[in-house]
PDB file of C-alpha atoms in Angstrom:
ATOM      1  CA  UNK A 210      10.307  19.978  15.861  1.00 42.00           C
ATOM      2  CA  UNK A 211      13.846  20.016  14.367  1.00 44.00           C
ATOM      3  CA  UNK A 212      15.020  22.381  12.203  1.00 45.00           C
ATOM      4  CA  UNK A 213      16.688  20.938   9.167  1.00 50.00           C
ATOM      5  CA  UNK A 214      19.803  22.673   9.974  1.00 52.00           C
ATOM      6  CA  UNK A 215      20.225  22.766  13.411  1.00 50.00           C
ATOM      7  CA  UNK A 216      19.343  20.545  16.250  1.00 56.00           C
ATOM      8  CA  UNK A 217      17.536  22.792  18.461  1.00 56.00           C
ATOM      9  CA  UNK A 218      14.248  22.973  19.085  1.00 53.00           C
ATOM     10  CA  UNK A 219      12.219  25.229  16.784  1.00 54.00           C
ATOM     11  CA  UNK A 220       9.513  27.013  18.860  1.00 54.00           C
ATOM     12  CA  UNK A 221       6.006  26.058  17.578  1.00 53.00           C
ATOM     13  CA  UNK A 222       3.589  29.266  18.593  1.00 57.00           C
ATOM     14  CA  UNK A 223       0.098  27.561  18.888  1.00 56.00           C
ATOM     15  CA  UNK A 224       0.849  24.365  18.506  1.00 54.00           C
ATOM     16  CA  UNK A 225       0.001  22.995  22.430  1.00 57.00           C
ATOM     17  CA  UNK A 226       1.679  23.118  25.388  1.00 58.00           C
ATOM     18  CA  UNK A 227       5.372  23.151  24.783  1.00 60.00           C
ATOM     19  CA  UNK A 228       6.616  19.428  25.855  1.00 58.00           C
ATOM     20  CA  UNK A 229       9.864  17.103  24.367  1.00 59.00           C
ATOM     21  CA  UNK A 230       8.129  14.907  21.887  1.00 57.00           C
ATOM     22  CA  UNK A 231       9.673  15.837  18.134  1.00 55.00           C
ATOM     23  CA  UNK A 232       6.713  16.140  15.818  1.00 56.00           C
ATOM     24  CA  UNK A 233       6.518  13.724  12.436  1.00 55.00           C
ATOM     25  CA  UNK A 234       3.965  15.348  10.980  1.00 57.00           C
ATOM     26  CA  UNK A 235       2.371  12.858   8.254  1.00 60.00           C
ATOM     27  CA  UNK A 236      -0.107  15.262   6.090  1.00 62.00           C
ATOM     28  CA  UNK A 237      -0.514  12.389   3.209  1.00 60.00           C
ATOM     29  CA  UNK A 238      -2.457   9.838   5.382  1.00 61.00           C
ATOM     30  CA  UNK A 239      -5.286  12.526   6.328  1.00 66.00           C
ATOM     31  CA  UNK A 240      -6.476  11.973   2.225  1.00 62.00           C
ATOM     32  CA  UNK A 241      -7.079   8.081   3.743  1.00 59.00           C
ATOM     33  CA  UNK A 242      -8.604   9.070   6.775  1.00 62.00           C
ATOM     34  CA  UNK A 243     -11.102  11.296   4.968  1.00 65.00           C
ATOM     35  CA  UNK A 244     -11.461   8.855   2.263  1.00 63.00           C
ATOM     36  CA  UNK A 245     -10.100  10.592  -0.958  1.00 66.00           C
ATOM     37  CA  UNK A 246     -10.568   8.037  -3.603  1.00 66.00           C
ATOM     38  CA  UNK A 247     -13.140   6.045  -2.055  1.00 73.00           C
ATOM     39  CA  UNK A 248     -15.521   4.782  -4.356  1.00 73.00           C
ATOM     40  CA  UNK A 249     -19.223   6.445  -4.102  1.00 72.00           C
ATOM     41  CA  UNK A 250     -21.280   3.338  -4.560  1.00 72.00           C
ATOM     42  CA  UNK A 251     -20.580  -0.540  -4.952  1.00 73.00           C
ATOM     43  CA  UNK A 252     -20.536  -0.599  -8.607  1.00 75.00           C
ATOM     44  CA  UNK A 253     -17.466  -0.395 -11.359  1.00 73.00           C
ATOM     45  CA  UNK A 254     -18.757   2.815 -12.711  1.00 78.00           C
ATOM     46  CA  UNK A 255     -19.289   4.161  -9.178  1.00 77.00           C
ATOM     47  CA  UNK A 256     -15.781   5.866  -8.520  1.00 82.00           C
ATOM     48  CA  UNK A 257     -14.057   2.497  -8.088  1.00 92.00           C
ATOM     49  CA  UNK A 258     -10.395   3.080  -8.040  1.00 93.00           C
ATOM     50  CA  UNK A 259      -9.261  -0.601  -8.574  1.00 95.00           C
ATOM     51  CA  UNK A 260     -11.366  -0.366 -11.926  1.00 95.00           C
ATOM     52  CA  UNK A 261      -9.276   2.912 -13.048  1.00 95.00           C
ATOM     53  CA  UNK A 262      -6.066   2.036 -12.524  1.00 96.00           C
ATOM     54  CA  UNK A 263      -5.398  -0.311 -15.436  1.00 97.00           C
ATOM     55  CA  UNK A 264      -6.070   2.627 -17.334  1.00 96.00           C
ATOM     56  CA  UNK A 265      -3.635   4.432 -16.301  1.00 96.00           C
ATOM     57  CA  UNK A 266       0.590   4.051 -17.297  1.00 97.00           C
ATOM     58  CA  UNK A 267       2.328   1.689 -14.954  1.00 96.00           C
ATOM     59  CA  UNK A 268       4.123   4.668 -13.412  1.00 95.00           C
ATOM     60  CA  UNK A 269       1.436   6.929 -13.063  1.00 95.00           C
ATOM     61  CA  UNK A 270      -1.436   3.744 -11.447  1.00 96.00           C
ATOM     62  CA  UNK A 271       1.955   2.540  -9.137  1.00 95.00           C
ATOM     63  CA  UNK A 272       1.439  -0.978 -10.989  1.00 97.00           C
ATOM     64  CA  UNK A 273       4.419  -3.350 -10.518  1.00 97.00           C
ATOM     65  CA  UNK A 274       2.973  -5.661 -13.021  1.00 97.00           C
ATOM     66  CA  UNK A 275      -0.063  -6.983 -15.259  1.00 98.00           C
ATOM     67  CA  UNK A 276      -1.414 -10.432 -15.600  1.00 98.00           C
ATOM     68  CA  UNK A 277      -4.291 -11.224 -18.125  1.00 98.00           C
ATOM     69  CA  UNK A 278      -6.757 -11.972 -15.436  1.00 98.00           C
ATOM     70  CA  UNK A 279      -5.335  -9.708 -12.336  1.00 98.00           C
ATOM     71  CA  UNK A 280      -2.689  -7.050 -11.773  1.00 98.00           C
ATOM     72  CA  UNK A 281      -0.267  -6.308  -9.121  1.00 98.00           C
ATOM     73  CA  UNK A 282       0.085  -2.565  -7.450  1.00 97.00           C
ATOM     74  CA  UNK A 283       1.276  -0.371  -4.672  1.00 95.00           C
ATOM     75  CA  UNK A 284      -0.598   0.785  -2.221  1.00 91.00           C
ATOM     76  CA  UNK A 285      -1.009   3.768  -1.705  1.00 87.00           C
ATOM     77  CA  UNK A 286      -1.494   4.173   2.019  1.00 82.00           C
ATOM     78  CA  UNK A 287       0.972   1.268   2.578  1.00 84.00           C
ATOM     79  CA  UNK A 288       1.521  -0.671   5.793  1.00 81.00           C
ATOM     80  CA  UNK A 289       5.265  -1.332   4.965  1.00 84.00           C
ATOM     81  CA  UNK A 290       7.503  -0.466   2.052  1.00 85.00           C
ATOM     82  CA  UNK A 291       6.401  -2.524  -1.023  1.00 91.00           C
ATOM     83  CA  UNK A 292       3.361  -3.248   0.234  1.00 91.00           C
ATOM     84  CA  UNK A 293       1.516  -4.829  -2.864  1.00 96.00           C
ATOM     85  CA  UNK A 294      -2.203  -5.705  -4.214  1.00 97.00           C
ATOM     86  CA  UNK A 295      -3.247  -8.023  -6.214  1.00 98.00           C
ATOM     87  CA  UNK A 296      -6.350  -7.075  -8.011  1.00 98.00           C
ATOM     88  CA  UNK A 297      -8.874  -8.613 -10.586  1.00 98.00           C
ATOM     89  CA  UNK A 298      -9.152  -6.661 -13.769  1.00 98.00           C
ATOM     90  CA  UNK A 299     -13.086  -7.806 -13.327  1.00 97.00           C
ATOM     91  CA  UNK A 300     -15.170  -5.736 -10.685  1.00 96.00           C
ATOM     92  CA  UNK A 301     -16.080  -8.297  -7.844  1.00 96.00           C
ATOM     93  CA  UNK A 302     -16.322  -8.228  -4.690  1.00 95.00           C
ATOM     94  CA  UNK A 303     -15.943 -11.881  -2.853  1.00 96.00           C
ATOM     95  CA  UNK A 304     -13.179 -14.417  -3.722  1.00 97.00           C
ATOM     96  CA  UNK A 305     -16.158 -16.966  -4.602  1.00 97.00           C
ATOM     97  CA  UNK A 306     -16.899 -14.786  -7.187  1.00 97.00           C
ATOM     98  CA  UNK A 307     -13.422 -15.215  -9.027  1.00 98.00           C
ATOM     99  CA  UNK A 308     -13.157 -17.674 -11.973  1.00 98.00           C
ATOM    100  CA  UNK A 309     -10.697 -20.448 -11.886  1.00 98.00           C
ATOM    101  CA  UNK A 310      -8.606 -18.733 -14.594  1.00 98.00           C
ATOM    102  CA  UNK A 311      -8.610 -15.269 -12.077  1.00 98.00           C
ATOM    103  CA  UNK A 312      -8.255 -17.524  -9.180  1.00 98.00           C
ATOM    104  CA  UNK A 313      -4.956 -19.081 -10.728  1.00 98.00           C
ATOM    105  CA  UNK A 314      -3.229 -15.730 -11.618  1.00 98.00           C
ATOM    106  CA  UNK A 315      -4.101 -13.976  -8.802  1.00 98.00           C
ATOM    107  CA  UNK A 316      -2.174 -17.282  -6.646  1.00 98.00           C
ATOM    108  CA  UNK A 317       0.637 -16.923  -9.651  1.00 98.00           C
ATOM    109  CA  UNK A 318       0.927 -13.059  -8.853  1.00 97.00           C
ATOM    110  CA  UNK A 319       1.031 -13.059  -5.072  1.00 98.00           C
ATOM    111  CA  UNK A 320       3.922 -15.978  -5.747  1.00 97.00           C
ATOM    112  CA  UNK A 321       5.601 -13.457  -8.076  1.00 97.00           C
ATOM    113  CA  UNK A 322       5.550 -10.275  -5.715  1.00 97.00           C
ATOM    114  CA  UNK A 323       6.778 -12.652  -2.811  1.00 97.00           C
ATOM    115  CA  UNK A 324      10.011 -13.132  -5.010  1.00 96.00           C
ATOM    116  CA  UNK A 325      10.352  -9.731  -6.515  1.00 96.00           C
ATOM    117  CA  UNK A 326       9.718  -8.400  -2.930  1.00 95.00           C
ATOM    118  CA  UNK A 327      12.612 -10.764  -1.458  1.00 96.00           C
ATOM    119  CA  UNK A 328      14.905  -9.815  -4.453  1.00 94.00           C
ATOM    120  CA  UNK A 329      14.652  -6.279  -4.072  1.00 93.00           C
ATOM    121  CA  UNK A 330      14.114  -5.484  -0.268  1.00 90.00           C
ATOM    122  CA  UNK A 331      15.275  -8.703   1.283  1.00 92.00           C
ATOM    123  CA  UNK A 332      11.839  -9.467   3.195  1.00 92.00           C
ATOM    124  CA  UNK A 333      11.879 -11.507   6.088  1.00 93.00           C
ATOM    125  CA  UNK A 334       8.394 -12.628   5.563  1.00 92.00           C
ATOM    126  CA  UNK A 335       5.206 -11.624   4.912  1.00 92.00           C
ATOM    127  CA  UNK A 336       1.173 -11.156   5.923  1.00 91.00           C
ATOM    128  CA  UNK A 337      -0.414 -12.203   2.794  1.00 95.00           C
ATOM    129  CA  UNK A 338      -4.409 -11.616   2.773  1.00 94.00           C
ATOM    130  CA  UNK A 339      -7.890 -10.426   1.654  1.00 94.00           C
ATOM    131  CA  UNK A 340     -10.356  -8.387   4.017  1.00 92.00           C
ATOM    132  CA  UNK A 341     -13.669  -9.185   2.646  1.00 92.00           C
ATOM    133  CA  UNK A 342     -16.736  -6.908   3.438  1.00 90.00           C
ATOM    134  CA  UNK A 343     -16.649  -3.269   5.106  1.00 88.00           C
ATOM    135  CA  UNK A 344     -16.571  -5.092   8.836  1.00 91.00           C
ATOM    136  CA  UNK A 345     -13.585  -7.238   8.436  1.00 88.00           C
ATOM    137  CA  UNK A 346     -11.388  -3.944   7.512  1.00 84.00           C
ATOM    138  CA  UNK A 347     -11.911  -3.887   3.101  1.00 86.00           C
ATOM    139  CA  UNK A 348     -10.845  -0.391   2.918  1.00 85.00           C
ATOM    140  CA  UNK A 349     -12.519  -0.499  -0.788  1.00 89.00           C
ATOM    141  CA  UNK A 350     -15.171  -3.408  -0.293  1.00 91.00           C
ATOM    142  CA  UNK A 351     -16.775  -3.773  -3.502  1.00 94.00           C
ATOM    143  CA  UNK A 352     -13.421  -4.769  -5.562  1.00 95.00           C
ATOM    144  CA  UNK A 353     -11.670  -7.534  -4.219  1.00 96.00           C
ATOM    145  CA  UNK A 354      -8.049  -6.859  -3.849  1.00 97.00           C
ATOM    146  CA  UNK A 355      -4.996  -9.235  -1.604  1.00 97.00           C
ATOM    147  CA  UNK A 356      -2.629  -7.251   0.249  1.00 95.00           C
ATOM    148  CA  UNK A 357       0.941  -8.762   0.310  1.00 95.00           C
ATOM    149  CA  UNK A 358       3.100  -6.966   3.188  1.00 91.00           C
ATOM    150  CA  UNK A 359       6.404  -7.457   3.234  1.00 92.00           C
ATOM    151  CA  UNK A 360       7.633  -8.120   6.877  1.00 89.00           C
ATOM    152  CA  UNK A 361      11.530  -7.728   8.410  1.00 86.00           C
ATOM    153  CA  UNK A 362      12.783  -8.811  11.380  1.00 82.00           C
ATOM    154  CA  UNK A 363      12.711  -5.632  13.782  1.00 71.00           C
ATOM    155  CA  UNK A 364      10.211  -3.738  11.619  1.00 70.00           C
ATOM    156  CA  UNK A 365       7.487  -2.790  14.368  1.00 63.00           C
ATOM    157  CA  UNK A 366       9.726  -0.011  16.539  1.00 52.00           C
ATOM    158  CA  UNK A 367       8.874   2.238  18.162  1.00 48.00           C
ATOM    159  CA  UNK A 368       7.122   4.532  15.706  1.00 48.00           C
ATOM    160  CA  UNK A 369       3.820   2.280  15.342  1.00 54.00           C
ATOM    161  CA  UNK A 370       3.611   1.453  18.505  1.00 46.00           C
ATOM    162  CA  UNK A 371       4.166   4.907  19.928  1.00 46.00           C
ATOM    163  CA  UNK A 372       3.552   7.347  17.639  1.00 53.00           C
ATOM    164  CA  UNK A 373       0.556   5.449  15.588  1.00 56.00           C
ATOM    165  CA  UNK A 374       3.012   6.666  12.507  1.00 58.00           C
ATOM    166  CA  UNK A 375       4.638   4.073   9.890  1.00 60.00           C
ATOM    167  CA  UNK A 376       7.761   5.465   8.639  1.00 60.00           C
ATOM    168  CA  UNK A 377       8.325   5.095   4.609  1.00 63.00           C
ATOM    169  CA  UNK A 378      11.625   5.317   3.753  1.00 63.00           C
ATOM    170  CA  UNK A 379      11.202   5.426   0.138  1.00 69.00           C
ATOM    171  CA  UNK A 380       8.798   7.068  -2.540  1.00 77.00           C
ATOM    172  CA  UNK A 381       6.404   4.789  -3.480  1.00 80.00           C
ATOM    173  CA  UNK A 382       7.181   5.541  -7.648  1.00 84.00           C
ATOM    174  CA  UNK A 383      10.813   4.766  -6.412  1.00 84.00           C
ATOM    175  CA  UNK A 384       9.252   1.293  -4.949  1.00 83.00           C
ATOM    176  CA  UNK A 385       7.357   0.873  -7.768  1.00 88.00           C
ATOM    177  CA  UNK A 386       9.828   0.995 -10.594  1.00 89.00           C
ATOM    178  CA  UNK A 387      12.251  -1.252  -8.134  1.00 85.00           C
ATOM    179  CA  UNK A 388       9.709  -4.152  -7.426  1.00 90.00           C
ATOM    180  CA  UNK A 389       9.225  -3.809 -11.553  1.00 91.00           C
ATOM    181  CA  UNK A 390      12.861  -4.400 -12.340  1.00 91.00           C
ATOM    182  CA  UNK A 391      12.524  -7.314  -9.709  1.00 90.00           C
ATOM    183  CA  UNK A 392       9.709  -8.983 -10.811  1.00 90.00           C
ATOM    184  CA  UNK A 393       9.756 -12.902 -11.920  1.00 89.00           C
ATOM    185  CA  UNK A 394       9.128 -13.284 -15.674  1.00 85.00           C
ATOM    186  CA  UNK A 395       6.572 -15.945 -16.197  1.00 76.00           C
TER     187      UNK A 395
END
């Protein structure tokens, strides 16, 4: 590892056999991997985070923006910078459960963040999707939720590929308040 100030390499006692990879130590994403925030149960009342965070302030739940049906947030163990959610206010769990009138906004919202995203980060593209059930990858099954990843060309170096490590080069509250001032009004 690098010390801040210099750029020799700082012994690590204990740490392994001494070899010339740098370290990027990424303490934030072991909260994920042990599932901090996971809901205890399938139902709303069971710990659900997707159900909490319209409760919260916009700054304080990461949420770019609110529709009356669905709203649109950060993730907070993102893929890529700006990586978005859409979300139903209503706990379900399968896009056949949506109504029409949550089907509609959640379309409108993903078409809003693809703009605001564009406007403030100048994405290339994007993987736009819903994993539904625990087997196809739903991190948080029981609330449906669409992920909206902002893509650039060049994005995937090294450091995924490598190092299994996705550098973030900006604090998601910092995102969050830039994809706000972005975002389409309706």
């Amino acid at each position: 590892m690098l010390h801040p100030m210099t750029t020799e390499p700082e012994q690590q006692i204990g740490v392994g056999t001494q070899d010339a990879f740098q370290r990027l130590w990424t303490p934030h994403r072991m909260a994920y991997i042990q599932g901090e925030n996971k809901p205890t149960g399938p139902e709303a009342g069971d710990g659900c985070p997707f159900c909490g965070i319209p409760e919260m302030s916009d700054q304080d739940g990461l949420v770019v923006a609110r529709g009356k049906h669905v709203y649109a947030v950060l993730n907070l163990y993102p893929y890529n910078g700006g990586h978005l959610m859409v979300v139903p206010y209503r706990h379900v769990a399968d896009y056949t459960e949506l109504d029409p009138a949550e089907t509609a906004e959640l379309a409108d919202l993903t078409k809003r963040a693809m703009v605001a995203l564009r406007k403030a980060s100048g994405a290339h593209g994007f993987n736009i999707g819903m994993n539904q059930g625990s087997v196809a990858g739903a991190g948080i099954a029981a609330h449906l939720h669409q992920h909206i990843v902002p893509r650039w060309g060049g994005d995937t170096n090294f450091m995924p590929v490598v190092g299994h490590t996705k550098v973030l080069p900006q604090l998601l509250a910092d995102t969050r308040q830039m994809l706000a001032d972005a975002w389409p009004v309706g």
